[in-house]
XYZ file of N, CA and C in Angstrom:
489
model
N -13.527 46.134 45.224
C -13.818 45.229 44.122
C -12.620 44.497 43.639
N -11.476 45.154 43.557
C -10.265 44.529 43.108
C -9.787 43.449 44.041
N -10.002 43.581 45.363
C -9.626 42.614 46.354
C -10.444 41.355 46.190
N -11.704 41.500 45.828
C -12.591 40.297 45.608
C -12.084 39.496 44.405
N -11.676 40.253 43.391
C -11.118 39.586 42.140
C -9.876 38.816 42.478
N -8.926 39.331 43.271
C -7.709 38.667 43.689
C -8.050 37.486 44.536
N -8.993 37.673 45.377
C -9.345 36.520 46.316
C -9.850 35.342 45.494
N -10.687 35.602 44.465
C -11.204 34.510 43.707
C -10.097 33.882 42.904
N -9.158 34.594 42.367
C -8.066 34.042 41.628
C -7.205 33.190 42.533
N -6.947 33.617 43.689
C -6.149 32.788 44.741
C -6.945 31.502 45.041
N -8.232 31.711 45.187
C -9.060 30.530 45.469
C -8.970 29.535 44.384
N -9.051 30.050 43.157
C -8.970 29.140 41.948
C -7.612 28.446 41.949
N -6.620 29.135 42.245
C -5.270 28.479 42.209
C -5.176 27.402 43.232
N -5.716 27.614 44.382
C -5.678 26.637 45.493
C -6.478 25.386 45.072
N -7.641 25.600 44.440
C -8.466 24.507 43.987
C -7.783 23.649 42.921
N -7.106 24.325 41.949
C -6.389 23.626 40.916
C -5.241 22.874 41.513
N -4.542 23.377 42.473
C -3.432 22.753 43.114
C -3.917 21.491 43.852
N -4.988 21.572 44.526
C -5.506 20.413 45.287
C -5.975 19.322 44.345
N -6.564 19.670 43.222
C -7.158 18.696 42.366
C -6.160 18.036 41.459
N -4.974 18.560 41.406
C -3.996 17.901 40.498
C -3.584 16.584 41.027
N -3.496 15.660 40.095
C -3.096 14.257 40.379
C -1.543 14.199 40.546
N -1.184 13.361 41.519
C 0.270 13.201 41.650
C 0.707 12.201 40.599
N 1.952 12.389 40.131
C 2.511 11.474 39.157
C 2.772 10.115 39.815
N 2.633 9.066 39.103
C 2.873 7.755 39.620
C 4.406 7.519 39.650
N 4.821 6.718 40.637
C 6.218 6.391 40.756
C 6.561 5.324 39.735
N 7.870 5.023 39.592
C 8.235 3.936 38.621
C 7.679 2.599 39.127
N 7.699 2.369 40.408
C 7.201 1.089 40.969
C 5.733 1.006 40.726
N 5.008 2.049 40.834
C 3.549 2.036 40.619
C 3.228 1.765 39.102
N 4.008 2.419 38.271
C 3.834 2.206 36.853
C 4.153 0.768 36.493
N 5.222 0.188 37.016
C 5.586 -1.221 36.785
C 4.467 -2.106 37.224
N 3.882 -1.911 38.335
C 2.758 -2.744 38.784
C 1.560 -2.638 37.837
N 1.240 -1.403 37.463
C 0.156 -1.250 36.556
C 0.418 -1.924 35.234
N 1.651 -1.714 34.722
C 2.051 -2.352 33.434
C 1.920 -3.878 33.450
N 2.407 -4.457 34.540
C 2.328 -5.963 34.637
C 0.872 -6.411 34.748
N 0.041 -5.671 35.420
C -1.358 -6.044 35.524
C -2.064 -5.772 34.089
N -1.677 -4.725 33.446
C -2.228 -4.409 32.140
C -1.875 -5.497 31.079
N -0.627 -5.986 31.178
C -0.201 -7.002 30.185
C -0.988 -8.246 30.356
N -1.451 -8.600 31.591
C -2.235 -9.862 31.773
C -3.691 -9.619 31.375
N -4.216 -8.358 31.544
C -5.585 -8.074 31.190
C -5.745 -6.553 30.993
N -5.994 -6.216 29.803
C -6.063 -4.744 29.456
C -7.447 -4.117 29.835
N -8.398 -4.951 30.265
C -9.665 -4.441 30.759
C -9.673 -4.517 32.259
N -10.143 -3.506 32.878
C -10.099 -3.435 34.324
C -11.417 -3.651 34.963
N -11.566 -4.736 35.743
C -12.751 -5.050 36.472
C -12.850 -4.123 37.719
N -14.041 -3.817 38.168
C -14.192 -2.878 39.296
C -13.444 -3.397 40.510
N -13.571 -4.713 40.856
C -12.925 -5.213 41.991
C -11.393 -5.067 41.899
N -10.833 -5.341 40.721
C -9.446 -5.245 40.456
C -8.959 -3.784 40.578
N -9.793 -2.926 40.070
C -9.466 -1.507 40.120
C -9.301 -1.019 41.620
N -10.241 -1.424 42.425
C -10.179 -1.027 43.859
C -8.939 -1.689 44.551
N -8.679 -2.931 44.148
C -7.511 -3.617 44.777
C -6.199 -2.949 44.350
N -6.056 -2.612 43.014
C -4.888 -1.927 42.572
C -4.702 -0.525 43.223
N -5.887 0.161 43.320
C -5.829 1.467 43.918
C -5.314 1.425 45.371
N -5.783 0.429 46.093
C -5.374 0.214 47.496
C -3.894 -0.107 47.566
N -3.414 -0.983 46.622
C -1.973 -1.362 46.596
C -1.108 -0.167 46.303
N -1.573 0.645 45.383
C -0.756 1.772 44.879
C -0.915 3.068 45.734
N -1.955 3.051 46.508
C -2.245 4.249 47.322
C -2.692 5.451 46.562
N -3.467 5.180 45.489
C -4.026 6.266 44.629
C -5.512 6.021 44.508
N -6.286 7.072 44.170
C -7.733 6.835 43.967
C -8.038 5.879 42.840
N -9.092 5.175 42.941
C -9.525 4.182 41.896
C -9.697 4.828 40.562
N -10.152 6.118 40.559
C -10.376 6.864 39.277
C -9.036 7.042 38.589
N -7.969 7.245 39.282
C -6.651 7.439 38.676
C -6.196 6.165 38.035
N -6.497 5.048 38.642
C -6.161 3.706 38.052
C -6.953 3.478 36.768
N -8.263 3.835 36.836
C -9.064 3.568 35.618
C -8.618 4.464 34.476
N -8.231 5.758 34.837
C -7.791 6.677 33.822
C -6.471 6.233 33.230
N -5.599 5.667 34.079
C -4.290 5.171 33.602
C -4.561 4.033 32.588
N -5.459 3.086 32.961
C -5.765 1.985 31.991
C -6.342 2.530 30.679
N -7.251 3.532 30.763
C -7.839 4.086 29.558
C -6.734 4.713 28.674
N -5.824 5.509 29.261
C -4.747 6.141 28.589
C -3.819 5.144 27.939
N -3.571 4.045 28.710
C -2.637 3.029 28.262
C -3.251 2.290 27.011
N -4.552 2.024 27.058
C -5.214 1.404 25.876
C -5.092 2.298 24.667
N -5.308 3.616 24.859
C -5.196 4.612 23.754
C -3.768 4.674 23.205
N -2.782 4.635 24.074
C -1.429 4.670 23.614
C -1.121 3.407 22.812
N -1.520 2.202 23.324
C -1.327 0.983 22.588
C -2.005 0.958 21.294
N -3.244 1.489 21.242
C -3.955 1.528 19.940
C -3.208 2.458 18.970
N -2.748 3.588 19.386
C -2.035 4.517 18.491
C -0.801 3.903 17.975
N -0.053 3.181 18.863
C 1.185 2.476 18.429
C 0.876 1.383 17.440
N -0.159 0.629 17.703
C -0.536 -0.438 16.803
C -0.975 0.186 15.416
N -1.647 1.287 15.430
C -1.988 1.933 14.134
C -0.761 2.417 13.369
N 0.218 2.919 14.079
C 1.473 3.293 13.463
C 2.162 2.142 12.822
N 2.177 1.060 13.525
C 2.873 -0.156 12.984
C 2.101 -0.673 11.754
N 0.791 -0.698 11.896
C -0.082 -1.123 10.734
C 0.127 -0.207 9.553
N 0.229 1.138 9.844
C 0.439 2.037 8.762
C 1.799 1.784 8.039
N 2.808 1.586 8.819
C 4.185 1.271 8.295
C 4.088 0.025 7.386
N 3.437 -1.026 7.911
C 3.374 -2.277 7.124
C 2.610 -2.044 5.810
N 1.473 -1.329 5.887
C 0.718 -1.048 4.680
C 1.506 -0.114 3.706
N 2.356 0.765 4.203
C 3.168 1.554 3.368
C 4.213 0.731 2.656
N 4.760 -0.252 3.349
C 5.776 -1.124 2.682
C 5.060 -1.986 1.598
N 3.835 -2.485 1.900
C 3.103 -3.299 0.915
C 2.751 -2.460 -0.325
N 2.380 -1.227 -0.052
C 2.020 -0.287 -1.160
C 3.279 -0.077 -2.045
N 4.406 0.177 -1.442
C 5.607 0.411 -2.231
C 5.957 -0.869 -3.073
N 5.754 -2.027 -2.402
C 6.043 -3.279 -3.135
C 5.099 -3.432 -4.353
N 3.804 -3.169 -4.100
C 2.861 -3.320 -5.242
C 3.125 -2.322 -6.310
N 3.511 -1.074 -5.991
C 3.814 -0.103 -6.995
C 5.060 -0.492 -7.805
N 6.054 -1.090 -7.127
C 7.225 -1.596 -7.812
C 6.853 -2.709 -8.792
N 6.015 -3.619 -8.298
C 5.556 -4.708 -9.197
C 4.766 -4.125 -10.337
N 3.940 -3.159 -10.101
C 3.152 -2.588 -11.162
C 4.101 -1.925 -12.226
N 5.059 -1.228 -11.778
C 6.034 -0.578 -12.736
C 6.753 -1.687 -13.553
N 7.167 -2.714 -12.819
C 7.866 -3.789 -13.490
C 6.964 -4.527 -14.571
N 5.736 -4.712 -14.192
C 4.771 -5.359 -15.128
C 4.461 -4.437 -16.288
N 4.337 -3.117 -16.064
C 4.139 -2.191 -17.191
C 5.298 -2.267 -18.119
N 6.511 -2.381 -17.622
C 7.670 -2.503 -18.479
C 7.622 -3.728 -19.323
N 7.247 -4.834 -18.687
C 7.094 -6.083 -19.404
C 6.024 -6.034 -20.498
N 4.932 -5.377 -20.151
C 3.866 -5.254 -21.175
C 4.363 -4.442 -22.388
N 5.070 -3.388 -22.103
C 5.607 -2.576 -23.229
C 6.617 -3.363 -24.040
N 7.437 -4.181 -23.356
C 8.415 -4.973 -24.143
C 7.677 -6.001 -24.949
N 6.647 -6.666 -24.376
C 5.938 -7.714 -25.107
C 5.197 -7.103 -26.218
N 4.651 -5.874 -26.124
C 3.956 -5.207 -27.212
C 4.867 -4.914 -28.380
N 6.135 -4.461 -28.036
C 7.156 -4.242 -29.017
C 7.514 -5.547 -29.739
N 7.610 -6.621 -29.017
C 7.999 -7.897 -29.622
C 6.867 -8.339 -30.528
N 5.638 -8.159 -30.070
C 4.470 -8.599 -30.908
C 4.438 -7.757 -32.196
N 4.694 -6.424 -32.073
C 4.704 -5.572 -33.307
C 5.779 -6.076 -34.246
N 6.986 -6.401 -33.708
C 8.044 -6.936 -34.548
C 7.668 -8.213 -35.278
N 7.052 -9.107 -34.541
C 6.670 -10.365 -35.128
C 5.568 -10.121 -36.147
N 4.603 -9.268 -35.875
C 3.497 -9.103 -36.810
C 4.043 -8.409 -38.048
N 4.984 -7.490 -37.923
C 5.551 -6.852 -39.103
C 6.360 -7.836 -39.961
N 6.920 -8.858 -39.348
C 7.684 -9.843 -40.090
C 6.762 -10.698 -40.955
N 5.483 -10.806 -40.572
C 4.527 -11.573 -41.307
C 3.781 -10.783 -42.354
N 4.044 -9.519 -42.524
C 3.441 -8.733 -43.541
C 4.097 -9.150 -44.841
N 3.322 -9.517 -45.759
C 3.800 -9.973 -47.079
C 3.528 -8.924 -48.125
N 4.242 -9.035 -49.276
C 3.896 -8.085 -50.363
C 2.565 -8.374 -50.953
N 1.888 -9.415 -50.669
C 0.668 -9.805 -51.161
C -0.489 -9.157 -50.461
N -0.238 -8.524 -49.335
C -1.239 -7.834 -48.605
C -1.756 -6.676 -49.390
N -3.002 -6.386 -49.460
C -3.607 -5.280 -50.165
C -3.307 -5.277 -51.642
N -3.020 -6.369 -52.232
C -2.763 -6.516 -53.644
C -3.840 -7.448 -54.311
N -4.502 -6.908 -55.320
C -5.447 -7.796 -56.061
C -4.613 -8.648 -57.048
N -4.560 -9.901 -56.843
C -3.703 -10.781 -57.686
C -4.166 -10.761 -59.151
N -5.437 -10.729 -59.371
C -5.937 -10.740 -60.740
C -5.521 -9.509 -61.476
N -5.637 -8.352 -60.870
C -5.381 -7.078 -61.540
C -3.953 -6.703 -61.566
N -3.137 -7.224 -60.634
C -1.805 -6.859 -60.542
C -0.772 -8.005 -60.645
N -0.963 -8.814 -61.688
C -0.034 -9.964 -61.857
C 1.374 -9.517 -62.077
N 1.545 -8.437 -62.683
C 2.939 -7.946 -62.925
C 3.605 -7.527 -61.647
N 2.831 -7.045 -60.608
C 3.390 -6.660 -59.349
C 4.016 -7.839 -58.579
N 3.579 -9.006 -58.952
C 4.057 -10.176 -58.224
C 5.376 -10.773 -58.841
N 5.771 -10.298 -59.957
C 6.997 -10.816 -60.547
C 8.174 -10.604 -59.554
N 8.929 -11.574 -59.419
C 10.156 -11.451 -58.557
C 9.884 -11.934 -57.095
N 8.633 -12.247 -56.756
C 8.309 -12.670 -55.384
C 7.967 -14.130 -55.371
N 8.347 -14.831 -54.369
C 8.160 -16.217 -54.195
C 7.557 -16.423 -52.816
N 6.511 -17.254 -52.768
C 5.891 -17.611 -51.482
C 6.644 -18.838 -51.037
N 7.170 -18.802 -49.887
C 7.875 -19.928 -49.297
C 6.870 -20.691 -48.436
N 6.887 -22.070 -48.485
C 5.993 -22.868 -47.691
C 6.198 -22.681 -46.241
N 7.376 -22.249 -45.827
C 7.676 -22.103 -44.383
C 7.127 -20.748 -43.901
N 6.432 -19.958 -44.761
C 5.816 -18.721 -44.324
C 4.817 -18.911 -43.225
N 4.052 -19.950 -43.304
C 2.999 -20.240 -42.355
C 3.654 -20.607 -41.031
N 4.777 -21.340 -41.081
C 5.439 -21.729 -39.843
C 6.309 -20.605 -39.289
N 6.379 -19.444 -39.888
C 7.195 -18.408 -39.300
C 8.219 -17.859 -40.210
N 8.387 -18.412 -41.387
C 9.447 -17.908 -42.395
C 8.928 -16.616 -42.971
N 9.839 -15.856 -43.490
C 9.524 -14.570 -44.166
C 9.590 -14.657 -45.632
N 8.799 -13.899 -46.368
C 8.916 -13.942 -47.830
C 10.287 -13.425 -48.272
N 10.684 -13.845 -49.374
C 11.951 -13.379 -49.926
C 11.849 -13.143 -51.449
N 12.756 -12.375 -52.000
C 12.770 -12.090 -53.421
C 13.346 -13.279 -54.153
N 12.644 -13.797 -55.156
C 13.099 -14.887 -55.946
C 14.165 -14.439 -56.939
N 15.142 -15.277 -57.146
C 16.160 -14.938 -58.109
C 15.610 -14.711 -59.516
N 16.219 -13.883 -60.324
C 15.692 -13.668 -61.657
C 15.684 -14.981 -62.484
N 14.624 -15.097 -63.314
C 14.534 -16.294 -64.094
C 13.773 -17.383 -63.476
N 13.281 -17.302 -62.308
C 12.567 -18.390 -61.652
C 11.114 -18.359 -62.144
N 10.604 -19.488 -62.489
C 9.254 -19.544 -63.067
C 8.181 -19.722 -62.057
N 8.428 -19.981 -60.825
C 7.364 -20.349 -59.826
C 6.344 -19.217 -59.696
N 6.877 -17.932 -59.643
C 5.908 -16.847 -59.422
C 4.955 -16.724 -60.581
N 5.476 -16.801 -61.815
C 4.632 -16.651 -62.935
C 3.668 -17.859 -63.035
N 4.145 -19.066 -62.530
C 3.173 -20.191 -62.469
C 2.116 -19.944 -61.540
N 2.437 -19.343 -60.362
C 1.348 -19.072 -59.354
C 0.350 -18.024 -59.875
N 0.853 -16.980 -60.594
C -0.009 -15.941 -61.094
C -0.966 -16.490 -62.162
N -0.590 -17.420 -62.954
C -1.341 -17.990 -63.964
C -2.496 -18.807 -63.462
N -2.315 -19.381 -62.292
C -3.355 -20.248 -61.733
C -4.512 -19.507 -61.261
């Protein structure tokens, strides 16, 4: 029984050895590469012609073409991935820069809005005439000026309150 097992293992080894494909030589690969660069699809007639020129089975030529297309596709995907990665990094950098600008503009807007807050906000002029003493409304307030404290003895505030 043991001899039968050894015999079948030897037989298997011989079958595997016979079915192994021989590696292509550099010249064969060059010829396949030059044909592939002109047309990456292999017509049946061209496959038989190449196989005859190279001295290999047509199936080996078609498998080489198939593997070459797969390698080219994988390489192309790697290049595309690298380009997309660069674009992503660029967009993320732009996004961070724009977020910084938005924060800066919000701060500037808050500063400008706080400059336009007047002492008259939330004050009922009729009930709080005495709160307005010492304040003067400048005509340039609408154009961007800020309110300021009137010097003592100025009558303009009391004139405004009486109206």
